Coordinates of C-alpha atoms and ligand atoms in Angstrom, one line a residue:
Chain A
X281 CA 42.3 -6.4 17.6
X282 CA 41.5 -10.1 16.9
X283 CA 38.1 -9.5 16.2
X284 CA 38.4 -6.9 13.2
X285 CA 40.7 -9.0 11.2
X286 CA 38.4 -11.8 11.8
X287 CA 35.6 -9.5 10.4
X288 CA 37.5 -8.5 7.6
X289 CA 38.3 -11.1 6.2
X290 CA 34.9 -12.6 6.1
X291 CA 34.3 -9.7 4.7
X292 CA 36.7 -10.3 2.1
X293 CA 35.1 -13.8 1.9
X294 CA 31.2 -12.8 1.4
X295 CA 32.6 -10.1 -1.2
X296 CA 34.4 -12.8 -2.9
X297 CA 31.9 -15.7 -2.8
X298 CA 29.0 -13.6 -3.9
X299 CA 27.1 -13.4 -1.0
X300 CA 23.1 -12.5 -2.0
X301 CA 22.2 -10.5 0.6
X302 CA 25.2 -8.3 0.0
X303 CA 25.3 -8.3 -3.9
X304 CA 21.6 -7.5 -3.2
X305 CA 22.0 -4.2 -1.2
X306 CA 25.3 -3.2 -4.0
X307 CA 22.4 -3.7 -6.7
X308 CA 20.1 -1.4 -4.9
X309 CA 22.4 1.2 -4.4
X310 CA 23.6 1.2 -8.2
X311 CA 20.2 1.3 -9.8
X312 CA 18.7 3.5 -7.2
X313 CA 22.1 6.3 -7.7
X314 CA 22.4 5.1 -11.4
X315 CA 19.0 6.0 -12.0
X316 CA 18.4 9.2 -10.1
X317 CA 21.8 10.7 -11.8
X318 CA 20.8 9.9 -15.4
X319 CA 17.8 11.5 -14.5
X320 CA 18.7 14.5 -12.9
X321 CA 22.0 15.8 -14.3
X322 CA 20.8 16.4 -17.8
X323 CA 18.0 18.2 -17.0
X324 CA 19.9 20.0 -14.3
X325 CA 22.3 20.7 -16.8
X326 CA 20.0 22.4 -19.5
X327 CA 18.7 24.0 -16.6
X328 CA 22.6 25.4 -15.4
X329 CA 22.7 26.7 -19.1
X330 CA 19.9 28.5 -19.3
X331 CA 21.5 30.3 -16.0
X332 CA 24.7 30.9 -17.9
X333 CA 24.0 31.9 -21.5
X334 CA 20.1 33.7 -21.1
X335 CA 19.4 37.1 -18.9
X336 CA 16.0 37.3 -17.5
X337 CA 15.1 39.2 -14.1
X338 CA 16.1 37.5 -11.2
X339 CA 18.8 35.6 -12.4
X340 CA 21.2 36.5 -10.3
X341 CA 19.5 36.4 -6.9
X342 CA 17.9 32.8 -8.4
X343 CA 22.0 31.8 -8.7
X344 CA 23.3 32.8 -5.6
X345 CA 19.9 30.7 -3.9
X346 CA 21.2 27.8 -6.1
X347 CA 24.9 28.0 -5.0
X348 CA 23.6 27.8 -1.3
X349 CA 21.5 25.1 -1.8
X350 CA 24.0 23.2 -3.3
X351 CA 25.2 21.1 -0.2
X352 CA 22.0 21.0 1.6
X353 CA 21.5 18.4 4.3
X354 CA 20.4 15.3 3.0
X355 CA 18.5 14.3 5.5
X356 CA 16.8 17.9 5.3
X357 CA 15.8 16.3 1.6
X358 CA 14.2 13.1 3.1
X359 CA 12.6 15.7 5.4
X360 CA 10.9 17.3 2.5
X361 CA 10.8 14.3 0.6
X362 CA 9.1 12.2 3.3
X363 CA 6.4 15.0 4.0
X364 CA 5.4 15.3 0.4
X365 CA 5.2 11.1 -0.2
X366 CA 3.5 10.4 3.2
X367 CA 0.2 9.4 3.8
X368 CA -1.3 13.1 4.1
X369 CA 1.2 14.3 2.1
X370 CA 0.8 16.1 -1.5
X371 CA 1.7 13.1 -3.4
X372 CA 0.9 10.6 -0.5
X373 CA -1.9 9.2 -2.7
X374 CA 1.2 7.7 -4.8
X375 CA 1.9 5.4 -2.2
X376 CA 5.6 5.8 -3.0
X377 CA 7.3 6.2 0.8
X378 CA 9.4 3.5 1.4
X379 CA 10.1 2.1 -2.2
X380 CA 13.0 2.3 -4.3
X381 CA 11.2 5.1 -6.5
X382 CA 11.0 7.2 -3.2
X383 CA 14.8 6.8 -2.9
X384 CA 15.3 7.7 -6.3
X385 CA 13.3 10.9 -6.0
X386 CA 15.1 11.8 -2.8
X387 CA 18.6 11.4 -4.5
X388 CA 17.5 13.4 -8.1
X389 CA 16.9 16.4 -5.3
X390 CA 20.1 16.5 -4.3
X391 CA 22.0 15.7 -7.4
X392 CA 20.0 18.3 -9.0
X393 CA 20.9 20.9 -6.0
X394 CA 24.6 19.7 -6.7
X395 CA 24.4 19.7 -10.4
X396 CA 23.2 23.1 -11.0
X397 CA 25.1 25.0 -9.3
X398 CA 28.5 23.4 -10.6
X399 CA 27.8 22.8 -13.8
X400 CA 26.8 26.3 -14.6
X401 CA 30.0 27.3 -12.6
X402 CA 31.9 25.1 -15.5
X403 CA 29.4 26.7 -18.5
X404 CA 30.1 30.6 -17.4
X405 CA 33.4 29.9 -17.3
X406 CA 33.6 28.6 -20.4
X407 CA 34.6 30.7 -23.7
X408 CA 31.5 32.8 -25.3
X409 CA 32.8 32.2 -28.8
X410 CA 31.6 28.5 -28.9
X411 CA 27.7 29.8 -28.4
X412 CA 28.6 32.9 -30.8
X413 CA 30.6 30.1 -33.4
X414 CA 27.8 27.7 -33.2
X415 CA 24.9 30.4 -34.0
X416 CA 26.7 32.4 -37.0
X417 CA 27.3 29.2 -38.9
X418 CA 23.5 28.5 -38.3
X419 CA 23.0 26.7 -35.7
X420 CA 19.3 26.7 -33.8
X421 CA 19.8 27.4 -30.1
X422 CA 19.6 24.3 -29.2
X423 CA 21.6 22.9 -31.3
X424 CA 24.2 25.3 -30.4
X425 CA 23.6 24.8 -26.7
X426 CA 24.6 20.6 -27.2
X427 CA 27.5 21.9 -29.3
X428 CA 28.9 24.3 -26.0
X429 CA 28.0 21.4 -23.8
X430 CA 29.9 19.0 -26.2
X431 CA 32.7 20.8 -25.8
X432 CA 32.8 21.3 -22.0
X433 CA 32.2 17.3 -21.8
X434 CA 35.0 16.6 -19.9
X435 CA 34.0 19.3 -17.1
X436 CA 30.3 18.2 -17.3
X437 CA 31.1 14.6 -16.9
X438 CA 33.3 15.5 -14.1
X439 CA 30.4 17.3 -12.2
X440 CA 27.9 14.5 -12.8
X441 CA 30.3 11.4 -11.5
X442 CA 31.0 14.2 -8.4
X443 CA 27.1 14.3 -7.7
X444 CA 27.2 10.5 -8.4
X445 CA 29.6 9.7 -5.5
X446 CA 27.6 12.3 -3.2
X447 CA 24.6 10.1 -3.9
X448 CA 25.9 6.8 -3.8
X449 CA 26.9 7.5 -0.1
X450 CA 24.4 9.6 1.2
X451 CA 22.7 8.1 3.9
X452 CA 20.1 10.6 5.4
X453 CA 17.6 10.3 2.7
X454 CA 17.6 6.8 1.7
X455 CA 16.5 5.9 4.9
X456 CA 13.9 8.5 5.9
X457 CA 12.1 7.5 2.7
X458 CA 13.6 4.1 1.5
X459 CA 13.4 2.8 5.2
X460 CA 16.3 0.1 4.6
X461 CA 13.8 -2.9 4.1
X462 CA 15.9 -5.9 3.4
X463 CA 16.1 -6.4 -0.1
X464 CA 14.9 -3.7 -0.9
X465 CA 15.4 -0.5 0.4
X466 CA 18.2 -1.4 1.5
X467 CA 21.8 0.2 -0.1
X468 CA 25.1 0.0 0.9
X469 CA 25.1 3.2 3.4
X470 CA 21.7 2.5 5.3
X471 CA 22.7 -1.3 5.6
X472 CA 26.3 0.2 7.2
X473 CA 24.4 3.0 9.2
X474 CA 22.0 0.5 10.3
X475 CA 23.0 -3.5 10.5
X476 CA 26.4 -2.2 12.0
X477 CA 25.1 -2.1 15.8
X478 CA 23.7 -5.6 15.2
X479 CA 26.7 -7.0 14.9
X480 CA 27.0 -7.8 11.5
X481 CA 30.6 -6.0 10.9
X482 CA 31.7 -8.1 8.4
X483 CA 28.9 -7.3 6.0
X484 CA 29.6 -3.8 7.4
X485 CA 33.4 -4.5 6.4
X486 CA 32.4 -5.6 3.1
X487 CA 29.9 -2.7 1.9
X488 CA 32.5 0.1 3.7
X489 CA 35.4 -1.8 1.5
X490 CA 32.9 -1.3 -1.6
X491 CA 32.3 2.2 -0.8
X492 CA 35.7 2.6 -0.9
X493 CA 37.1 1.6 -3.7
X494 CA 34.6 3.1 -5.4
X495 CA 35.3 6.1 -3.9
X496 CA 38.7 5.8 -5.8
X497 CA 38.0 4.6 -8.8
X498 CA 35.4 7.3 -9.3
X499 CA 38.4 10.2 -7.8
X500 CA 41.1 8.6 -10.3
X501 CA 38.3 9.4 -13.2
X502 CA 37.9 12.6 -11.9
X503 CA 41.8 13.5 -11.9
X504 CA 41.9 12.1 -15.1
X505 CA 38.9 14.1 -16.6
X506 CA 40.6 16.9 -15.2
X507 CA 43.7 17.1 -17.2
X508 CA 41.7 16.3 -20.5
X509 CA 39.5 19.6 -19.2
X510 CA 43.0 21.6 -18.7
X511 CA 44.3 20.2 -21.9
X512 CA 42.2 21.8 -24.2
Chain B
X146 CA 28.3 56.1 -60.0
X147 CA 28.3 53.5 -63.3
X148 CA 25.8 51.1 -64.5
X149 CA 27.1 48.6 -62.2
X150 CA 27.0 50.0 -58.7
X151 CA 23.5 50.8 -58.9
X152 CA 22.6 47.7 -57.6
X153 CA 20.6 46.8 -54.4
X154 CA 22.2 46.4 -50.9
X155 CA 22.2 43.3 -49.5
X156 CA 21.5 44.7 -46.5
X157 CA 20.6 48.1 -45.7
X158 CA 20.1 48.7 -41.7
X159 CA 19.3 52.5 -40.5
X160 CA 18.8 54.0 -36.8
X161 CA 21.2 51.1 -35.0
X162 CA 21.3 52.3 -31.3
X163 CA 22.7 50.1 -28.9
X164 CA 23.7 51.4 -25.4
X165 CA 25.3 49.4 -22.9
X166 CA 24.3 48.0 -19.4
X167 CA 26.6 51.4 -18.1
X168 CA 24.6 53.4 -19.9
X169 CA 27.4 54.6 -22.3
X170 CA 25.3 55.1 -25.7
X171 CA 27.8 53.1 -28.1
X172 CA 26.3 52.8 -31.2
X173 CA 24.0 55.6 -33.0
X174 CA 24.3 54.9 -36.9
X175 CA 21.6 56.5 -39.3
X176 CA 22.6 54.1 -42.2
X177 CA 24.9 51.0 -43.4
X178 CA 24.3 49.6 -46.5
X179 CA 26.3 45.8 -47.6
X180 CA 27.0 45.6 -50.9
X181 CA 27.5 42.1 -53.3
X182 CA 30.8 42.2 -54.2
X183 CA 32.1 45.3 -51.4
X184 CA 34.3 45.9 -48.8
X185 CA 33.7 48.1 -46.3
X186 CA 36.5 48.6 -43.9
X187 CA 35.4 49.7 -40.3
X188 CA 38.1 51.3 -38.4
X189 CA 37.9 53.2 -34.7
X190 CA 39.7 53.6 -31.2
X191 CA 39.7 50.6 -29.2
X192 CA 36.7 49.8 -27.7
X193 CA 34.5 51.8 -29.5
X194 CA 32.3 49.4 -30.4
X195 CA 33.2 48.1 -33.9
X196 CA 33.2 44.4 -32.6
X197 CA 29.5 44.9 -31.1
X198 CA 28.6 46.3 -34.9
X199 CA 29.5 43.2 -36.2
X200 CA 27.7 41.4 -33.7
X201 CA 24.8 43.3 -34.1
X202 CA 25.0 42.9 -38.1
X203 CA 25.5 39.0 -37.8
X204 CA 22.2 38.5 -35.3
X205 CA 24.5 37.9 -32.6
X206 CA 24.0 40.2 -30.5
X207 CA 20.9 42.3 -29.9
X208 CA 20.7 46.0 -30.9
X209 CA 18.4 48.3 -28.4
X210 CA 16.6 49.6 -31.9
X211 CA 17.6 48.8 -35.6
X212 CA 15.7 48.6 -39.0
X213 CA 16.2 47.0 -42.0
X214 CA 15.1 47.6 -45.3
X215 CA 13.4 44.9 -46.8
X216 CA 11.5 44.7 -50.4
X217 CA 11.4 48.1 -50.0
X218 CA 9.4 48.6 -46.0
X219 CA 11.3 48.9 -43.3
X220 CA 11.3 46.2 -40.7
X221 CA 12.6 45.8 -37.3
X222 CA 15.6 45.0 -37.3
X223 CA 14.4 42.1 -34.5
X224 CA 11.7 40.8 -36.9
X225 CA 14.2 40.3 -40.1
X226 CA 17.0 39.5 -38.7
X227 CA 15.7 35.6 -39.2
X228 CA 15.8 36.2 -42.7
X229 CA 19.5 37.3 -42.8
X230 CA 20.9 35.1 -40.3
X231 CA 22.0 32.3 -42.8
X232 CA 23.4 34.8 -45.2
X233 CA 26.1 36.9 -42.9
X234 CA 28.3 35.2 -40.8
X235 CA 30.9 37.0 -38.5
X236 CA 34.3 35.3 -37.9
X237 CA 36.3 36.2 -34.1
X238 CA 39.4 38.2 -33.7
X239 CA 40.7 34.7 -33.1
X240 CA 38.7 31.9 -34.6
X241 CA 37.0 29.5 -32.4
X242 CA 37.8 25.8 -33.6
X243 CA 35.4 23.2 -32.0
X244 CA 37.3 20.3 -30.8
X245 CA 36.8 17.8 -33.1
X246 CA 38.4 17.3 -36.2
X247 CA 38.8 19.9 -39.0
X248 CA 36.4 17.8 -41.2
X249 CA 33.9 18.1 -38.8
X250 CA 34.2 21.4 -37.8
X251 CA 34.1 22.2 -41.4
X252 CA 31.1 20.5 -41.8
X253 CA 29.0 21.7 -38.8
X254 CA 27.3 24.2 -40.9
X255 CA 26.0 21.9 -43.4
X256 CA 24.1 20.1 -41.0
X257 CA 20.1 20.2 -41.0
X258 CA 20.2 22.4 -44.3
X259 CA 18.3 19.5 -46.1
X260 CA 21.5 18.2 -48.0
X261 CA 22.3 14.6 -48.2
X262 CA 25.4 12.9 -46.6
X263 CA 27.0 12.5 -49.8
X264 CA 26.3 16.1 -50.4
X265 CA 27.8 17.2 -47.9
X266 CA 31.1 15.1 -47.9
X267 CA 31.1 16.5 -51.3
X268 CA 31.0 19.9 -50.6
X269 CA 33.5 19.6 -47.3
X270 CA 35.7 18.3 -49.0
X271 CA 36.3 20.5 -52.1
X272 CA 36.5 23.4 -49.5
X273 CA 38.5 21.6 -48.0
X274 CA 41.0 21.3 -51.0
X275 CA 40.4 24.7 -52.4
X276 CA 41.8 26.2 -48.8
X277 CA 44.6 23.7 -49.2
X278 CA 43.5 22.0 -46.0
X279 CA 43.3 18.4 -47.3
X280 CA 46.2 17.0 -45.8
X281 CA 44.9 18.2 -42.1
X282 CA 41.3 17.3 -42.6
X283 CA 41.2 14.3 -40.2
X284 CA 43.6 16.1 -37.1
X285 CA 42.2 17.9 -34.1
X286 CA 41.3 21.3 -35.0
X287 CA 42.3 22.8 -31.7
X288 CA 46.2 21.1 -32.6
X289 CA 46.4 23.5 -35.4
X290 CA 48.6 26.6 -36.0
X291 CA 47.3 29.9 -35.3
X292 CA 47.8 31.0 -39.4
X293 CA 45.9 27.0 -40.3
X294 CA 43.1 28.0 -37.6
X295 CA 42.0 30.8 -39.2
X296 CA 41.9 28.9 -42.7
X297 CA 39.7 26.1 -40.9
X298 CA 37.6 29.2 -39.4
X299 CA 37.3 30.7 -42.8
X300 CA 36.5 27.9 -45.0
X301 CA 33.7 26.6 -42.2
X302 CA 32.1 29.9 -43.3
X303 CA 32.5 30.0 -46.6
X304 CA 31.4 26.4 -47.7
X305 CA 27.8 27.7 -46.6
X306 CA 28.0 30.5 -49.3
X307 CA 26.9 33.0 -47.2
X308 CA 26.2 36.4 -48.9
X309 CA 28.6 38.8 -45.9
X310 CA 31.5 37.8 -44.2
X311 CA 31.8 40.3 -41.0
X312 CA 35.8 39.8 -40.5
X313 CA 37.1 40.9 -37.3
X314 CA 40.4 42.5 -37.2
X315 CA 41.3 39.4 -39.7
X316 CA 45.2 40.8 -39.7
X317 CA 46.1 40.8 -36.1
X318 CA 48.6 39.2 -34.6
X319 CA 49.7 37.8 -38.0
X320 CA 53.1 38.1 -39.9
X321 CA 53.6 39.9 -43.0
X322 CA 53.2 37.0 -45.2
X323 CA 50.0 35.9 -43.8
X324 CA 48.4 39.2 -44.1
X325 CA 49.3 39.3 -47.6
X326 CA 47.6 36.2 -47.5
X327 CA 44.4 37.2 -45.9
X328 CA 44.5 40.1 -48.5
X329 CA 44.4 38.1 -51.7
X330 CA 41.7 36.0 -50.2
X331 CA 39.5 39.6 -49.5
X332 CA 40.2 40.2 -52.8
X333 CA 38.6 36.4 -54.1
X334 CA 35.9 36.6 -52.0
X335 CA 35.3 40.5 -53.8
X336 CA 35.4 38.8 -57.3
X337 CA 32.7 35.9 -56.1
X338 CA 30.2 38.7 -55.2
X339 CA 30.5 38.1 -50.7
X340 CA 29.8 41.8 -49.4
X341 CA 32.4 42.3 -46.7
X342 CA 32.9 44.8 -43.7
X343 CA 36.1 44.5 -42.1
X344 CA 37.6 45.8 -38.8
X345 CA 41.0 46.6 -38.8
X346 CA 43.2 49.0 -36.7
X347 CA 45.9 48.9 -39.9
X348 CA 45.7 50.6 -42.9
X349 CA 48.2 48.9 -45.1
X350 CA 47.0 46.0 -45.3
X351 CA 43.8 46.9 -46.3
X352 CA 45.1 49.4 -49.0
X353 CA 43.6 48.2 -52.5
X354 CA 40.9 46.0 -51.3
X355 CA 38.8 47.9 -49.1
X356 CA 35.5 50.0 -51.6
X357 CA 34.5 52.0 -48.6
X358 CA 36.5 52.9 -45.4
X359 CA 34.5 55.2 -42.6
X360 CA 35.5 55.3 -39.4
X361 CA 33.5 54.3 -35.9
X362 CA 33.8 57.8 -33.8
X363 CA 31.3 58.6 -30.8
X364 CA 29.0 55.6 -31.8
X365 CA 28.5 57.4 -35.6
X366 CA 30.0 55.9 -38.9
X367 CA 32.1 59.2 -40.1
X368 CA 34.6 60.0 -42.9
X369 CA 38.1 58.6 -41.7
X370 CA 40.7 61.0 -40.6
X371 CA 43.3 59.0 -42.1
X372 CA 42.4 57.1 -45.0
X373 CA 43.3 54.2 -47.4
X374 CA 44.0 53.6 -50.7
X375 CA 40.4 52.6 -52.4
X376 CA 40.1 49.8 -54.5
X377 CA 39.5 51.8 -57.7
X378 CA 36.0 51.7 -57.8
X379 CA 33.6 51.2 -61.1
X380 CA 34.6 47.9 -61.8
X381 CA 35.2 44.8 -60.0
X382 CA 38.3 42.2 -60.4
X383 CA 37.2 39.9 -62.8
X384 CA 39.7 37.4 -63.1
X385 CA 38.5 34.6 -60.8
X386 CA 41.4 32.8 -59.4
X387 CA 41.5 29.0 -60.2
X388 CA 41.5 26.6 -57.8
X389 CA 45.0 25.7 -58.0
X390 CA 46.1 29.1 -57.9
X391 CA 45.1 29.5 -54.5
X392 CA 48.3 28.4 -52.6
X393 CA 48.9 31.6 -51.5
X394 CA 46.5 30.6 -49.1
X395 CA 48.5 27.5 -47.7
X396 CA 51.2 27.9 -45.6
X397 CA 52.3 24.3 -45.4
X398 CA 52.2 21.4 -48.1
X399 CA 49.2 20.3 -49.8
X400 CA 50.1 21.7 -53.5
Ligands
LIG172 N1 28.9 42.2 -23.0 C1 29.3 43.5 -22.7 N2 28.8 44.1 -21.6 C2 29.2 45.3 -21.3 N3 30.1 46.0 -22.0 C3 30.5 45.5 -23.1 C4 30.2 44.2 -23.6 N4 30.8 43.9 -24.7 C5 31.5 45.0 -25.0 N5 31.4 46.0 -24.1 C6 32.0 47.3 -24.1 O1 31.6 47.9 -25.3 C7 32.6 48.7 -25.8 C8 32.9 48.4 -27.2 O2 33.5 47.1 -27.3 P1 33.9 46.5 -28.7 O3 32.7 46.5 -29.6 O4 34.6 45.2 -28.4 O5 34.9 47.6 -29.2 P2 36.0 47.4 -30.4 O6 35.8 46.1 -31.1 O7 35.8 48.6 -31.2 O8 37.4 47.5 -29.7 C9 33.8 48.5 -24.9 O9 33.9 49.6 -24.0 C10 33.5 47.3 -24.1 O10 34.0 47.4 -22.8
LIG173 MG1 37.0 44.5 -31.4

C-alpha cells in the first residue's frame, strides 16, 4: 500500500522535525500520566500496606473487592468521573470537566485501582522478618513500613511503571472528561482514537510509533526490574 | 540464693495467655522473670510456641493477656510494653539483613535516638571492629555468608545496648565451630550484664552458659525432662574479654 508508507514516513518526518501540534499532544499525555502516577501510587501504596501488614474486620472481603476492581473499564471511570465533575454533578461547582486536571483525576482512579491491588500482592508476599527486623531494633511503624517498602523497591517500581503504561494509553477516560480539545486535552491516544478518521494518519503514524516504543522501553525496564526483584 | 542474685528482674511478666486464630490455647505462663546478667534457656517440641514467647517478650507480637511488673504495680502488659521495647530485642532463626550495606544495616538502629552523625559513625564502627566485621563493612549484607550474617545480625543489636537479647534457636544450622562461637559470645554478653532467653532444641551447646533451663510443655514453662549443665550459679564470669580477644568470633580475616 502506497499510501501507508507515504504516511509513515511523514510521520517519521513531523516526529523528527518537531512538529508543535504533535510535540504538544506527547506533552499532554506525559504531564497529565506523569502527574496522576506520582500522585496515586504512593498513596495507593501506603494504602496496599496497610492491607498487608494490619488486621482489622473486613479486610479480606475489602481485598478481594480491590483485586476485582483492579482492571475496571476505563471508560466506566470517565463514567463516574464525568458524573461527579459535570455541571449538576457533586464537584460540578469545580468547573473541572474537560481540563487537564479532569484527566488527571480520571487516570489517579485507575492507577490507584491498579496499584493497590498489585502492590499489596508484592508486600504479602514479601518476607515478615523485614517488618519484625525493622521494629525490634526500634523502628516507629512508619519508619519500619518505608524500610519493608525500601526493600521491595524493585517490585514496587515495577508495579507503578505497569500502571504508568496502562494510563499513558488509556483512551476511554481522557476523552469522556478531557474531551480531546486541541492543545489541550488532547494526548496521544484520544488524538489516535479521534483525528484518525479525518485523515490525518501520519500524525496518527507518528503518536502510534510513540506509543510504541514507549511501550518497549517501559517492558525492557520492567524485565530488567524483574531480575534485580529475583536476585535478591 | 547469695547477696548477688537478689537483684531485680529486668522484666518480670505473669499470666501470658496467647491463643491462636484455631483456637489452640498456646501460651498459659503464670511467671517469667529476665535477669541482668542471665540466661534462660527455653527449650520444647516443635511448634510449641517458644518462637511466639519471644515475640511476645520483644513487643512483636501481641499476647491475648500479659502483665508486667513495673515499680512494683502490675501493668498491662499492652500498656508497658512501650517502655521495654528499646531495651529487648529478639534476633530470627535466620537473621534478616536489609539490603544495603553492612554499615548501614548496622546503623539502622541508631537512627532518630538523638545521637549526632559523628556519634554514630563512631559507635558503628567500633561494633563494627569488635565483631571483627571491619573489613566487610562497605559490601552488601545480603552477599554475606550464613556464619558473617548472623555476626552483622548480632552486632546491629548489640550496638543499641539493649538490656535482653531474645536469641532464637542461635545454633541451628551451624557447624561445630561456629556454635562454639556463638557460645563464647553468650558467655560475653553474660559478663556485660544483657539478660538472655534462648531457644534451642540442643543441649550441648548450651551446657555451661545457660542460669536457668525450663522447658515450654502444653503452653506452661515446666522443669525440663532432660536437663543441662548449669552455669554454676552464685557468681558471674568476671573476666571481660578484651577487644582483641574476640576473634573467636571472626571466621575470616580481620585480626
Ligand atoms: N501467625 C500465626 N498464625 C497462626 N498460627 C501460628 C502463627 N504463628 C505461629 N503459629 C502456630 O503457633 C504454634 C507455635 O509456633 P512457634 O511459636 O513458631 O513454635 P516453636 O518456635 O516452638 O517451634 C505452631 O503450631 C504454629 O503453627
Ligand atoms: Mg521457633
Amino acid at each position: 500500500m502506497d499510501g501507508l508508507g507515504e504516511a509513515t514516513l511523514r510521520a517519521l518526518y513531523l516526529l523528527i522535525e518537531g512538529d508543535g501540534a504533535l510535540w504538544n499532544i506527547i506533552g499532554v499525555s506525559f504531564s497529565v500520566s506523569g502527574g496522576a502516577i506520582l500522585i496515586s501510587a504512593p498513596v495507593a501504596m501506603v494504602l496496599a500496606f496497610l492491607l498487608a501488614y494490619v488486621s482489622f474486620p473486613g479486610r479480606r472481603p475489602l481485598i478481594s473487592t480491590l483485586q476485582s476492581l483492579q482492571s475496571i473499564p476505563t471508560v466506566v471511570v470517565g463514567l463516574l468521573v464525568y458524573m461527579l465533575l459535570s455541571r449538576r454533578g457533586l464537584f460540578g461547582d469545580l468547573h473541572l470537566l474537560f481540563t487537564q486536571t479532569a484527566m488527571v483525576i480520571g487516570q489517579i482512579v485507575i492507577a490507584f485501582l491498579f496499584v493497590v491491588p498489585m502492590a499489596h500482592g508484592v508486600l504479602a508476599a514479601a518476607d515478615r522478618r523485614a517488618w519484625e527486623t525493622a521494629r525490634t531494633l526500634g523502628a516507629a511503624p512508619w519508619r519500619a513500613m518505608l524500610t519493608v517498602m525500601t526493600e521491595l523497591r524493585f517490585g514496587l517500581l515495577a508495579v507503578a511503571i505497569a500502571a504508568f503504561a496502562r494510563i499513558i494509553t488509556e483512551v476511554g477516560t481522557s476523552i469522556m472528561v478531557g474531551g480531546n480539545i486541541e492543545s489541550f486535552t488532547r494526548n496521544i491516544p484520544t488524538a489516535i482514537a479521534l483525528e484518525t478518521n479525518k485523515g490525518e494518519f501520519a500524525q496518527g503514524i507518528a503518536l502510534g510509533l510513540v506509543l510504541l516504543v514507549l511501550a518497549l522501553l517501559l517492558n525492557v525496564l520492567l524485565g530488567q526490574l524483574q531480575g534485580k526483584g529475583e536476585m535478591r | 540464693m547469695n547477696g548477688m542474685d537478689v537483684d531485680q528482674p529486668i522484666l518480670r511478666l505473669r499470666d501470658i495467655r496467647k491463643t491462636l486464630p484455631s483456637g489452640r490455647r498456646l501460651l498459659e505462663i503464670d511467671e517469667l522473670s529476665i535477669h541482668a546478667g542471665r540466661c534462660l534457656l527455653l527449650t520444647g517440641a516443635n511448634g510449641i510456641g517458644k518462637t511466639t514467647l519471644l515475640k511476645i517478650l520483644s513487643g512483636l507480637e501481641p499476647p491475648d493477656h500479659a502483665l508486667v511488673d513495673c515499680d512494683g504495680t502490675h501493668l498491662l502488659w499492652s500498656v508497658a510494653r512501650r517502655r521495654f521495647r528499646r531495651e529487648v530485642i529478639y534476633l530470627h532463626q535466620e537473621a534478616y539483613l536489609f539490603d544495603r550495606s553492612v554499615t548501614d544495616n548496622v546503623t539502622y538502629g541508631l537512627r532518630g535516638l538523638g545521637l549526632s552523625r559523628a556519634q554514630v559513625a563512631e559507635r558503628v564502627q567500633r561494633s563494627l571492629e569488635w565483631a571483627g566485621l571491619s573489613h566487610l563493612a562497605a559490601r552488601n549484607a545480603r552477599e554475606l555468608s550464613g556464619g558473617e550474617q548472623q555476626r552483622v545480625a548480632l552486632t546491629r543489636a548489640l550496638v543499641l545496648t539493649p538490656q535482653v537479647l531474645l536469641l532464637d534457636e542461635p545454633f541451628s544450622g551451624l557447624d561445630e565451630e561456629s556454635r562454639s562461637r556463638t557460645g563464647f559470645l553468650i558467655q560475653r554478653l553474660k559478663s556485660e550484664r544483657v539478660g538472655m532467653v534462648v531457644t534451642s532444641h540442643e543441649l550441648l551447646p548450651m551446657s555451661g552458659i545457660a542460669d536457668e533451663h525450663l522447658e515450654l510443655h502444653a503452653g506452661r514453662l515446666v522443669p525440663p525432662t532432660r536437663s543441662v549443665q548449669r552455669a554454676s550459679t552464685g557468681h558471674r564470669p568476671r573476666e571481660v574479654m578484651a577487644p582483641g580477644e574476640v576473634a573467636y568470633f571472626d571466621t575470616k580475616g580481620g585480626r
